[in-house]
Coordinates of C-alpha atoms in Angstrom, one line a residue:
Chain A
M1500 CA 126.0 50.6 45.5
K1501 CA 126.8 49.6 41.8
T1502 CA 130.3 49.1 40.6
I1503 CA 131.7 51.1 37.6
E1504 CA 131.2 48.0 35.4
E1505 CA 127.7 47.6 36.4
E1506 CA 127.1 51.3 35.9
V1507 CA 128.5 51.1 32.4
A1508 CA 126.5 48.1 31.6
S1509 CA 123.3 49.7 32.8
V1510 CA 123.8 52.9 31.2
L1511 CA 124.6 51.2 27.8
A1512 CA 121.5 48.9 28.1
T1513 CA 119.2 52.0 28.3
I1514 CA 120.9 54.1 25.5
C1515 CA 121.3 51.1 23.2
H1516 CA 117.8 49.5 24.0
R1517 CA 119.2 46.2 25.2
D1518 CA 117.9 43.7 27.9
R1519 CA 121.4 43.0 29.1
V1520 CA 124.7 44.1 28.2
S1521 CA 128.0 42.0 28.7
L1522 CA 131.5 43.2 29.5
L1523 CA 132.6 41.5 26.4
D1524 CA 130.2 43.2 24.0
E1525 CA 131.8 45.5 21.4
L1526 CA 130.4 49.1 21.5
V1527 CA 130.2 49.7 17.7
R1528 CA 129.5 46.1 16.2
D1529 CA 127.3 44.6 19.1
L1530 CA 125.7 47.5 20.5
G1531 CA 125.4 49.8 17.5
V1532 CA 127.0 52.8 19.4
D1533 CA 127.8 55.8 17.1
S1534 CA 129.3 59.0 17.4
L1535 CA 126.1 60.6 18.5
S1536 CA 125.0 58.2 20.9
F1537 CA 128.5 58.1 22.3
V1538 CA 128.1 61.9 23.3
Q1539 CA 125.0 60.7 25.4
L1540 CA 126.8 57.9 26.8
V1541 CA 129.8 60.0 28.1
V1542 CA 127.4 62.5 29.5
A1543 CA 125.4 59.9 31.3
L1544 CA 128.3 58.0 32.6
E1545 CA 129.8 61.1 34.0
Q1546 CA 126.6 61.9 35.9
R1547 CA 126.2 58.4 37.2
T1548 CA 129.7 57.7 38.2
G1549 CA 131.1 61.2 39.1
V1550 CA 134.1 60.5 37.1
S1551 CA 135.0 62.6 34.2
F1552 CA 136.6 61.7 30.8
D1553 CA 139.6 63.8 29.6
D1554 CA 138.4 65.6 26.4
E1555 CA 141.4 64.1 24.7
D1556 CA 140.0 60.6 25.4
L1557 CA 136.6 61.4 24.0
M1558 CA 137.2 58.9 20.9
L1559 CA 134.8 56.1 20.5
S1560 CA 137.5 54.1 18.9
M1561 CA 139.5 54.0 22.1
Y1562 CA 137.0 51.7 23.8
P1563 CA 136.4 48.6 21.7
T1564 CA 134.5 46.8 24.4
V1565 CA 132.3 47.6 27.4
A1566 CA 135.2 46.4 29.5
D1567 CA 137.5 48.8 28.0
L1568 CA 135.1 51.5 28.9
A1569 CA 134.8 50.4 32.4
R1570 CA 138.4 50.0 32.9
Y1571 CA 139.2 53.6 31.6
L1572 CA 136.7 55.1 34.1
A1573 CA 138.0 53.1 37.0
R1574 CA 141.5 54.3 36.2
R1575 CA 140.1 57.9 36.1
A1576 CA 138.4 57.4 39.4
N1577 CA 141.4 56.1 41.1
P1578 CA 144.7 56.7 39.4
S1579 CA 146.7 55.3 42.1
E1580 CA 145.2 51.8 41.9
A1581 CA 145.6 51.6 38.3
T1582 CA 146.4 48.2 37.0
S1583 CA 147.4 47.0 33.6
Chain B
M325 CA 127.7 85.2 -13.4
L326 CA 131.2 83.9 -12.6
H327 CA 133.2 82.1 -15.2
T328 CA 136.7 81.7 -13.9
L329 CA 138.5 81.1 -10.7
S330 CA 141.9 82.8 -11.2
P331 CA 140.6 86.4 -10.4
L332 CA 139.5 85.0 -7.0
F333 CA 142.7 83.3 -6.2
E334 CA 144.6 86.4 -7.1
R335 CA 142.3 88.9 -5.3
F336 CA 142.4 87.2 -2.0
A337 CA 146.0 85.9 -2.3
E338 CA 147.4 86.0 1.1
R339 CA 144.2 85.4 3.0
H340 CA 143.6 82.0 4.6
F341 CA 141.4 79.8 2.6
A342 CA 141.2 76.5 4.9
V343 CA 142.8 75.6 8.1
E344 CA 142.7 72.1 9.6
P345 CA 143.5 72.8 13.4
R346 CA 143.9 68.9 14.4
R347 CA 146.9 68.7 12.0
R348 CA 148.0 72.3 12.3
R349 CA 147.9 72.8 8.8
R350 CA 146.5 75.8 6.8
L351 CA 146.3 76.9 3.2
T352 CA 146.2 80.5 2.0
Y353 CA 144.4 81.4 -1.4
S354 CA 147.7 81.5 -3.1
E355 CA 148.8 78.1 -1.7
L356 CA 145.5 76.7 -2.8
A357 CA 145.9 78.0 -6.3
H358 CA 149.5 76.6 -6.5
A359 CA 148.7 73.2 -5.1
S360 CA 145.5 72.7 -7.1
A361 CA 147.5 73.8 -10.3
A362 CA 150.2 71.5 -9.6
L363 CA 147.8 68.6 -9.0
A364 CA 145.8 69.5 -12.3
E365 CA 149.1 69.1 -14.1
R366 CA 149.8 65.8 -12.8
L367 CA 146.1 64.8 -13.7
I368 CA 146.7 66.0 -17.2
A369 CA 150.0 64.1 -17.3
C370 CA 147.9 60.9 -16.5
G371 CA 145.5 61.6 -19.3
I372 CA 142.6 63.1 -17.6
R373 CA 140.5 65.4 -19.9
P374 CA 137.6 67.8 -19.4
G375 CA 134.5 65.8 -18.7
D376 CA 136.3 62.8 -17.3
R377 CA 135.3 61.6 -13.8
V378 CA 137.7 61.5 -10.9
L379 CA 137.0 60.0 -7.6
L380 CA 138.0 61.9 -4.5
V381 CA 138.5 59.6 -1.5
S382 CA 139.1 61.5 1.5
G383 CA 138.0 62.4 5.0
N384 CA 137.5 66.0 5.9
S385 CA 140.9 67.3 5.1
L386 CA 143.0 69.9 3.3
E387 CA 143.7 67.3 0.8
F388 CA 140.2 67.1 -0.2
V389 CA 139.9 70.9 -0.8
V390 CA 143.0 70.9 -3.0
S391 CA 141.8 67.8 -4.9
Y392 CA 138.4 69.4 -5.6
F393 CA 139.9 72.5 -7.0
A394 CA 142.5 70.6 -9.2
V395 CA 139.7 68.7 -10.7
L396 CA 137.5 71.6 -11.3
R397 CA 140.3 73.6 -12.9
L398 CA 140.8 70.8 -15.4
H399 CA 137.0 70.9 -16.0
A400 CA 136.9 67.4 -15.0
V401 CA 134.0 66.0 -12.9
A402 CA 134.7 65.3 -9.1
V403 CA 133.0 62.2 -7.6
P404 CA 133.6 62.6 -3.8
L405 CA 133.3 59.4 -1.5
G406 CA 134.1 59.1 2.0
P407 CA 137.1 57.2 3.4
D408 CA 135.0 54.4 5.1
E409 CA 132.4 53.5 2.4
E410 CA 131.2 50.0 2.1
A411 CA 132.7 47.8 -0.7
N412 CA 129.4 47.5 -2.3
R413 CA 128.7 51.1 -2.5
I414 CA 132.0 52.0 -3.9
H415 CA 131.6 49.3 -6.5
D416 CA 128.2 50.8 -7.6
V417 CA 129.5 54.2 -7.8
I418 CA 132.5 53.2 -9.9
V419 CA 130.0 51.1 -12.2
D420 CA 127.8 54.2 -12.5
A421 CA 130.4 57.1 -12.9
Q422 CA 133.2 55.2 -14.7
P423 CA 135.9 57.4 -13.1
R424 CA 139.3 57.5 -15.0
L425 CA 141.2 57.9 -11.8
A426 CA 140.9 58.1 -7.9
L427 CA 142.7 60.8 -5.9
I428 CA 143.4 59.4 -2.4
A429 CA 144.4 61.4 0.6
D430 CA 146.6 60.2 3.4
D431 CA 143.9 59.1 5.8
A432 CA 141.8 57.2 3.3
R433 CA 142.2 53.5 3.3
P434 CA 143.5 52.1 0.0
Y435 CA 140.5 50.0 -0.7
L436 CA 140.0 50.9 -4.5
V437 CA 140.9 47.9 -6.6
D438 CA 139.0 48.9 -9.8
V439 CA 140.5 52.2 -10.6
P440 CA 144.1 53.5 -10.8
T441 CA 145.0 55.7 -7.7
M442 CA 147.1 58.9 -7.2
P443 CA 148.0 60.0 -3.7
V444 CA 147.7 63.6 -2.7
D445 CA 150.6 64.8 -1.0
L446 CA 150.4 68.5 0.0
D447 CA 154.2 69.0 0.8
A448 CA 155.0 67.6 -2.6
L449 CA 152.6 69.8 -4.4
A450 CA 153.7 73.0 -2.5
S451 CA 157.4 72.5 -3.9
A452 CA 156.3 71.4 -7.2
A453 CA 156.8 73.8 -10.2
V454 CA 153.7 74.7 -12.0
A455 CA 153.6 75.8 -15.6
H456 CA 150.8 78.1 -16.8
L457 CA 147.5 76.2 -16.4
P458 CA 145.3 77.5 -19.3
E459 CA 142.1 79.1 -18.1
V460 CA 139.0 78.1 -19.7
P461 CA 135.9 79.7 -18.8
F462 CA 133.1 77.5 -17.2
A463 CA 129.9 77.0 -19.3
A464 CA 126.5 77.1 -17.3
D465 CA 125.5 73.7 -18.0
E466 CA 129.0 72.0 -17.3
P467 CA 129.0 69.3 -14.5
I468 CA 131.2 70.3 -11.7
A469 CA 130.6 67.2 -9.4
L470 CA 128.5 64.1 -9.1
L471 CA 127.2 63.6 -5.7
Y472 CA 125.9 60.1 -5.1
T473 CA 122.9 59.7 -2.8
S474 CA 121.5 56.4 -1.8
G475 CA 118.7 55.1 -4.2
T476 CA 115.5 53.0 -3.4
T477 CA 116.4 50.4 -5.8
G478 CA 119.8 49.6 -4.3
R479 CA 121.9 51.5 -6.7
P480 CA 123.2 54.9 -5.7
K481 CA 122.3 57.8 -8.1
G482 CA 124.6 60.5 -8.9
A483 CA 123.0 63.9 -8.9
A484 CA 125.0 66.1 -11.6
L485 CA 125.9 69.5 -10.1
R486 CA 126.2 71.9 -12.9
W487 CA 128.2 75.1 -12.6
G488 CA 125.5 77.6 -13.6
H489 CA 122.9 76.5 -11.2
F490 CA 125.2 75.8 -8.4
I491 CA 127.1 79.2 -8.4
E492 CA 123.9 81.1 -8.8
N493 CA 122.5 79.4 -5.6
I494 CA 125.5 79.9 -3.4
M495 CA 126.1 83.5 -4.8
D496 CA 122.5 84.5 -3.9
Y497 CA 122.5 82.9 -0.5
G498 CA 126.0 84.2 0.3
H499 CA 124.7 87.6 -0.3
D500 CA 121.8 87.4 1.7
L501 CA 123.8 86.0 4.6
D502 CA 126.3 88.7 4.1
V503 CA 129.1 86.4 3.8
G504 CA 132.5 88.3 3.4
P505 CA 136.3 88.0 4.0
T506 CA 135.8 87.8 7.8
T507 CA 133.4 85.0 7.6
R508 CA 134.8 81.5 8.9
F509 CA 132.7 78.6 8.1
I510 CA 133.3 75.6 10.5
V511 CA 132.7 72.2 8.7
S512 CA 132.4 69.2 10.6
M513 CA 129.9 67.5 8.4
P514 CA 131.2 65.0 5.8
M515 CA 132.9 66.9 2.9
W516 CA 131.7 64.3 0.5
H517 CA 128.0 65.2 1.1
I518 CA 126.5 68.5 -0.3
D519 CA 126.7 70.6 2.8
G520 CA 130.4 69.8 3.7
W521 CA 131.4 70.0 0.2
T522 CA 129.6 73.4 -0.6
Y523 CA 131.0 75.1 2.8
S524 CA 134.5 74.0 2.3
T525 CA 135.0 74.6 -1.5
L526 CA 133.0 77.1 -3.5
Q527 CA 130.9 79.0 -1.0
P528 CA 133.8 80.6 0.9
L529 CA 135.8 81.1 -2.4
L530 CA 133.3 83.3 -4.0
F531 CA 133.4 85.7 -1.1
G532 CA 136.8 85.6 0.0
A533 CA 136.0 83.8 3.2
S534 CA 137.7 80.7 4.7
V535 CA 136.8 77.5 6.4
T536 CA 137.9 75.6 9.5
I537 CA 137.9 71.9 8.5
A538 CA 137.1 69.7 11.7
P539 CA 137.0 65.8 11.8
L540 CA 133.6 64.3 11.5
F541 CA 131.5 65.4 14.2
D542 CA 131.9 63.3 17.4
A543 CA 132.2 63.6 21.1
H544 CA 135.8 65.0 20.9
V545 CA 134.9 67.7 18.4
A546 CA 131.9 68.7 20.6
A547 CA 134.1 68.7 23.8
T548 CA 136.7 71.0 22.2
F549 CA 134.4 72.9 19.9
D550 CA 135.5 76.3 21.3
Q551 CA 138.9 75.7 20.0
L552 CA 137.5 75.8 16.5
L553 CA 136.2 79.3 16.9
E554 CA 138.7 81.7 15.0
P555 CA 139.4 85.2 16.8
D556 CA 138.4 88.2 14.9
H557 CA 136.3 86.3 12.5
R558 CA 132.5 85.8 12.1
N559 CA 132.3 82.1 12.9
V560 CA 129.5 80.3 11.3
L561 CA 129.0 76.4 12.3
I562 CA 127.6 74.2 9.5
A563 CA 125.1 71.9 11.6
V564 CA 122.3 69.6 11.7
P565 CA 119.9 69.5 14.7
A566 CA 121.6 66.4 16.2
M567 CA 124.9 68.3 16.3
L568 CA 123.2 70.9 18.3
S569 CA 121.8 68.7 20.7
A570 CA 125.1 66.9 21.3
L571 CA 126.9 70.4 21.8
I572 CA 124.2 71.1 24.3
A573 CA 124.8 67.9 26.2
I574 CA 128.4 68.4 26.1
R575 CA 128.5 71.9 27.3
G576 CA 126.4 70.6 30.4
R577 CA 129.4 68.6 31.7
R578 CA 131.3 71.7 32.9
P579 CA 131.0 75.5 32.9
S580 CA 132.3 76.9 29.9
G581 CA 135.0 79.7 29.7
G582 CA 133.4 82.2 27.3
G583 CA 135.9 82.3 24.6
Q584 CA 135.2 83.3 21.0
A585 CA 131.8 84.4 19.5
L586 CA 129.9 81.8 17.4
N587 CA 128.2 84.6 15.1
Y588 CA 125.4 82.2 13.6
V589 CA 124.8 78.6 12.9
I590 CA 123.4 77.3 9.6
C591 CA 121.3 74.3 10.4
G592 CA 119.7 72.0 7.7
S593 CA 118.4 68.6 6.8
S594 CA 115.4 68.3 9.1
R595 CA 112.9 70.3 10.9
L596 CA 114.6 71.9 14.0
A597 CA 112.5 71.7 17.1
P598 CA 111.9 75.3 18.5
E599 CA 112.8 74.4 22.0
L600 CA 116.2 73.0 20.8
Q601 CA 116.8 76.0 18.8
G602 CA 116.1 78.3 21.9
Q603 CA 118.2 76.4 24.2
F604 CA 121.1 76.4 21.8
E605 CA 120.8 80.1 21.0
R606 CA 120.8 81.0 24.8
L607 CA 123.8 78.6 25.8
F608 CA 125.9 79.7 23.0
D609 CA 124.6 83.2 22.7
T610 CA 124.2 83.1 19.0
I611 CA 121.3 82.6 16.4
V612 CA 120.4 79.5 14.5
L613 CA 119.4 80.2 10.9
Q614 CA 117.6 77.1 9.5
N615 CA 117.7 76.1 5.8
Y616 CA 116.0 73.5 3.8
G617 CA 117.0 71.8 0.5
S618 CA 118.5 68.8 -1.0
T619 CA 121.5 67.7 -3.1
E620 CA 119.2 67.8 -6.3
A621 CA 117.2 70.9 -5.5
L622 CA 119.8 73.0 -3.6
L623 CA 118.2 75.5 -1.4
V624 CA 114.4 75.6 -1.2
A625 CA 114.0 77.9 1.8
Y626 CA 116.1 79.6 4.3
Y627 CA 116.5 82.3 7.0
T628 CA 119.0 85.2 7.1
R629 CA 119.3 87.7 9.9
Q630 CA 117.0 89.9 8.0
I631 CA 114.2 87.3 7.5
P632 CA 112.0 87.2 10.7
Y633 CA 111.7 83.8 12.4
R634 CA 108.3 81.9 12.1
E635 CA 107.8 79.1 14.5
G636 CA 107.4 75.8 12.6
S637 CA 108.8 77.0 9.3
V638 CA 112.1 75.9 7.8
G639 CA 112.5 79.4 6.3
R640 CA 111.3 81.7 3.3
I641 CA 111.5 80.5 -0.2
P642 CA 114.0 82.6 -2.3
A643 CA 112.9 84.7 -5.3
K644 CA 114.6 82.6 -7.8
C645 CA 113.1 79.3 -6.3
R646 CA 109.6 78.3 -7.2
V647 CA 107.6 76.0 -4.9
R648 CA 104.3 74.3 -5.7
I649 CA 102.5 72.0 -3.4
L650 CA 101.1 69.1 -5.6
P651 CA 97.6 67.8 -5.0
D652 CA 98.8 65.0 -2.8
G653 CA 100.6 67.6 -0.5
Q654 CA 104.1 66.8 -2.1
I655 CA 106.6 69.9 -2.3
G656 CA 107.3 70.3 -5.9
V657 CA 110.5 72.6 -6.6
A658 CA 111.4 74.4 -9.9
G659 CA 113.4 77.4 -10.9
A660 CA 117.0 78.5 -11.2
Y661 CA 118.7 76.1 -8.7
V662 CA 117.2 72.8 -9.3
F663 CA 119.2 70.0 -10.9
D664 CA 118.3 68.7 -14.2
G665 CA 119.0 65.0 -13.8
Y666 CA 120.9 62.0 -12.4
F667 CA 124.2 61.0 -14.2
Q668 CA 123.3 59.1 -17.3
D669 CA 120.1 57.9 -15.8
P670 CA 117.0 59.1 -17.8
A671 CA 114.6 56.5 -16.1
R672 CA 115.3 57.7 -12.4
T673 CA 115.5 61.2 -13.6
G674 CA 112.0 60.9 -15.1
L675 CA 110.8 59.5 -11.8
A676 CA 112.1 62.5 -9.7
F677 CA 110.0 64.9 -11.5
E678 CA 106.2 65.4 -12.2
D679 CA 105.1 68.0 -14.8
G680 CA 108.6 69.8 -14.6
W681 CA 108.5 70.0 -10.8
Y682 CA 111.3 68.1 -8.8
L683 CA 109.7 66.0 -6.1
I684 CA 111.9 66.7 -3.0
G685 CA 110.2 63.9 -0.9
D686 CA 108.6 66.0 1.8
I687 CA 104.8 66.9 2.4
G688 CA 104.7 70.7 3.1
T689 CA 102.6 74.0 3.0
V690 CA 103.4 77.4 2.0
D691 CA 102.0 80.6 3.7
A692 CA 101.0 83.9 2.1
D693 CA 104.5 85.4 2.7
G694 CA 106.4 82.5 1.1
Y695 CA 107.5 80.5 4.3
L696 CA 107.6 76.9 4.0
Y697 CA 106.5 74.3 6.5
L698 CA 107.2 70.7 6.6
H699 CA 104.7 68.0 7.5
G700 CA 106.7 64.8 7.3
R701 CA 108.3 62.5 4.6
R702 CA 106.3 61.3 1.6
N703 CA 107.8 57.7 1.9
D704 CA 108.8 57.2 5.4
M705 CA 112.5 58.2 4.7
I706 CA 114.8 57.6 7.6
N707 CA 116.9 60.6 8.6
K708 CA 120.0 59.6 10.8
A709 CA 121.6 62.9 11.8
G710 CA 121.3 64.4 8.3
I711 CA 121.9 61.1 6.4
K712 CA 118.9 60.4 4.7
F713 CA 117.7 56.9 3.0
D714 CA 114.9 54.7 2.3
P715 CA 114.2 51.9 4.8
V716 CA 113.4 49.7 1.8
E717 CA 117.4 49.6 1.5
I718 CA 117.7 48.0 4.9
D719 CA 114.6 45.7 4.3
E720 CA 116.0 44.3 1.0
I721 CA 119.1 43.2 2.9
I722 CA 117.2 41.8 5.9
E723 CA 114.8 39.9 3.4
S724 CA 117.9 38.4 1.8
H725 CA 118.4 36.2 4.8
P726 CA 116.9 32.7 4.2
A727 CA 114.8 32.6 7.3
V728 CA 113.1 35.9 6.8
V729 CA 109.6 36.3 5.2
E730 CA 109.3 40.1 5.3
S731 CA 111.0 43.0 7.0
A732 CA 109.5 46.4 7.8
T733 CA 111.9 49.0 8.9
L734 CA 111.0 52.3 10.6
G735 CA 112.8 55.5 11.7
I736 CA 111.9 56.5 15.1
D737 CA 112.6 59.8 16.6
N738 CA 115.2 59.7 19.6
E739 CA 116.4 62.0 22.2
R740 CA 119.5 63.0 20.1
Q741 CA 117.5 64.8 17.6
S742 CA 118.2 61.9 15.1
Q743 CA 116.5 58.8 14.5
D744 CA 116.8 55.1 15.6
I745 CA 116.3 52.4 13.2
V746 CA 113.9 49.6 14.2
S747 CA 113.4 46.6 11.9
F748 CA 110.4 44.4 12.5
V749 CA 111.1 41.0 10.9
Q750 CA 108.8 38.1 10.3
V751 CA 110.7 34.9 10.2
C752 CA 109.8 31.3 9.1
Q753 CA 112.5 29.7 11.2
P754 CA 114.8 30.8 13.8
A755 CA 117.5 33.2 12.6
A756 CA 120.1 33.5 15.4
D757 CA 122.5 35.0 13.1
L758 CA 120.2 37.7 11.8
E759 CA 122.1 40.7 13.5
R760 CA 125.5 39.7 12.2
F761 CA 124.1 38.8 8.8
V762 CA 122.6 42.2 8.4
K763 CA 125.7 44.3 9.7
E764 CA 128.1 42.3 7.4
R765 CA 126.0 43.9 4.5
L766 CA 125.0 47.2 5.5
P767 CA 126.9 50.4 6.0
Q768 CA 127.2 51.1 9.9
V769 CA 124.9 54.2 9.5
Q770 CA 122.1 51.7 8.3
W771 CA 122.4 49.2 11.1
P772 CA 119.1 48.7 12.9
T773 CA 119.2 49.8 16.6
R774 CA 117.0 46.7 17.3
I775 CA 115.6 44.1 15.3
V776 CA 112.2 42.8 16.6
V777 CA 111.5 39.3 15.4
M778 CA 107.9 38.2 15.0
D779 CA 105.8 35.2 13.9
N780 CA 103.6 37.7 12.0
L781 CA 103.6 41.3 11.0
P782 CA 100.4 43.2 11.3
R783 CA 98.7 43.7 7.8
N784 CA 95.9 45.2 6.2
L785 CA 93.3 43.3 4.1
L786 CA 95.6 43.6 1.0
G787 CA 98.3 42.1 2.9
K788 CA 100.4 45.3 3.4
V789 CA 102.3 45.8 6.6
I790 CA 100.5 48.4 8.8
K791 CA 103.5 50.6 9.9
S792 CA 101.5 52.9 12.1
Q793 CA 100.6 49.7 14.1
L794 CA 104.2 48.8 14.3
R795 CA 105.2 52.2 15.7
Q796 CA 102.3 51.8 18.4
M797 CA 103.7 48.4 19.3
L798 CA 107.1 49.9 19.7
T799 CA 105.8 52.5 21.9
N800 CA 104.4 49.9 24.2
I801 CA 107.6 47.8 24.2
V802 CA 109.6 50.9 25.2
A803 CA 107.1 51.8 27.9
S804 CA 107.2 48.2 29.4
E805 CA 111.1 48.3 29.4
A806 CA 111.0 51.6 31.3
V807 CA 109.0 50.2 34.3

């Protein structure tokens, strides 16, 4: 089974037409994510991971990098194990 | 024809004109009249006179609305710009429009260096005393806004919107749509473009209606869309197809709780797929009324509840608009609504018309009952969720890189009812920094989704790049990736 980081990278690779996506990639600058592809990304990530975003957290600007997005989903999946 | 604004402000006095839910702010017609008069007086004190251009730099906000009416009441000319425009574009607009001043809303970055600025503070305006602002009737040929669209030669061009044709257009459309005091427009499109501007200013004002101002459409707006619907109002969403597609996707995340009714949707900018339209109408229990037009032509075709839908048509041509299909298939537009030129630019104005017909840029046909059908763009124009531009603008930047021989950029339809931008680039040496180079020089909306670097572009015998072959190559690349 894929880790959340791997799921995020794989979904982004599909949506942004990339061969590979690194955790350090910036969503907007490196991958060209915009407000509309972010909607598609959110829906796909929720389906693939079973973890849902809080509506108030649906701001692209909250996730500068791929790692930030993965960290958010990991925390939502398992709030008690949240780390800084 | 309407010639003054005061009677409208007075007649609808205590009704809401605009609300901004995210900041929990609202303005009645009276408050708008007061704030815009107070700001107009400040502009007069700064030496602004009728006919002067004034930049409005603002995101979607009440400040934009107040600023717009202040400039209008002075008979000055508003030039709206978004808060995140590229420095080059701002510079070009300033050179072209020669504004005397820029009104800056709170959320706008203070990026203007070439023009004096004035902040717009709604609280200060609300408590300011207002002397009697003289009311001068509007002349039909008086410009009321310059809306800058991107130009194919790199320089933006300012379409001059004049009082007479603009008021006539929105008056006719509003009557046909039965807009009234309970109509609530929901605007999440950029207010510095034609649609966002129209439905957040003069269109509601003429009919005593009101507007809900949402931030620029994004995932958060989509997920909290139900909160934008006003109880006891006829809610009307102003949309483009990509927004409808996103709203459907977001709605699928979890069951919706019902809520307020969405009376209808006005959807423009590109052809709406019948499947998407049907799906949206079922899911949101509403009706989507397409329209079609441009900043320069205003409305060329539209539906209302009374105009029966015909699959594939963007709407019926209104009585005062004349459409002629030119010999090469292009749609030519004339009649009461069409603009008469770009600001101080006779050369590009001349190119925009052929024998008195404005060339809107699409290929089309008209049926016996006056319904208009679109069959593609004349010049491969890219349409990214309603923002339209010529791919040449992107190619010019890419070709300014020293390693690039030629670039051919295409808009490729994507699953979001928008387009991806793909640039095929012929290089004469490695260009590892090409992506960074391009992103530093283009606004984000024009960043290529992918850049395909090639040793040679496919060309015909005259050396012209064959775009149809590039499209086929891309289809093959995408298919091989999916395996």
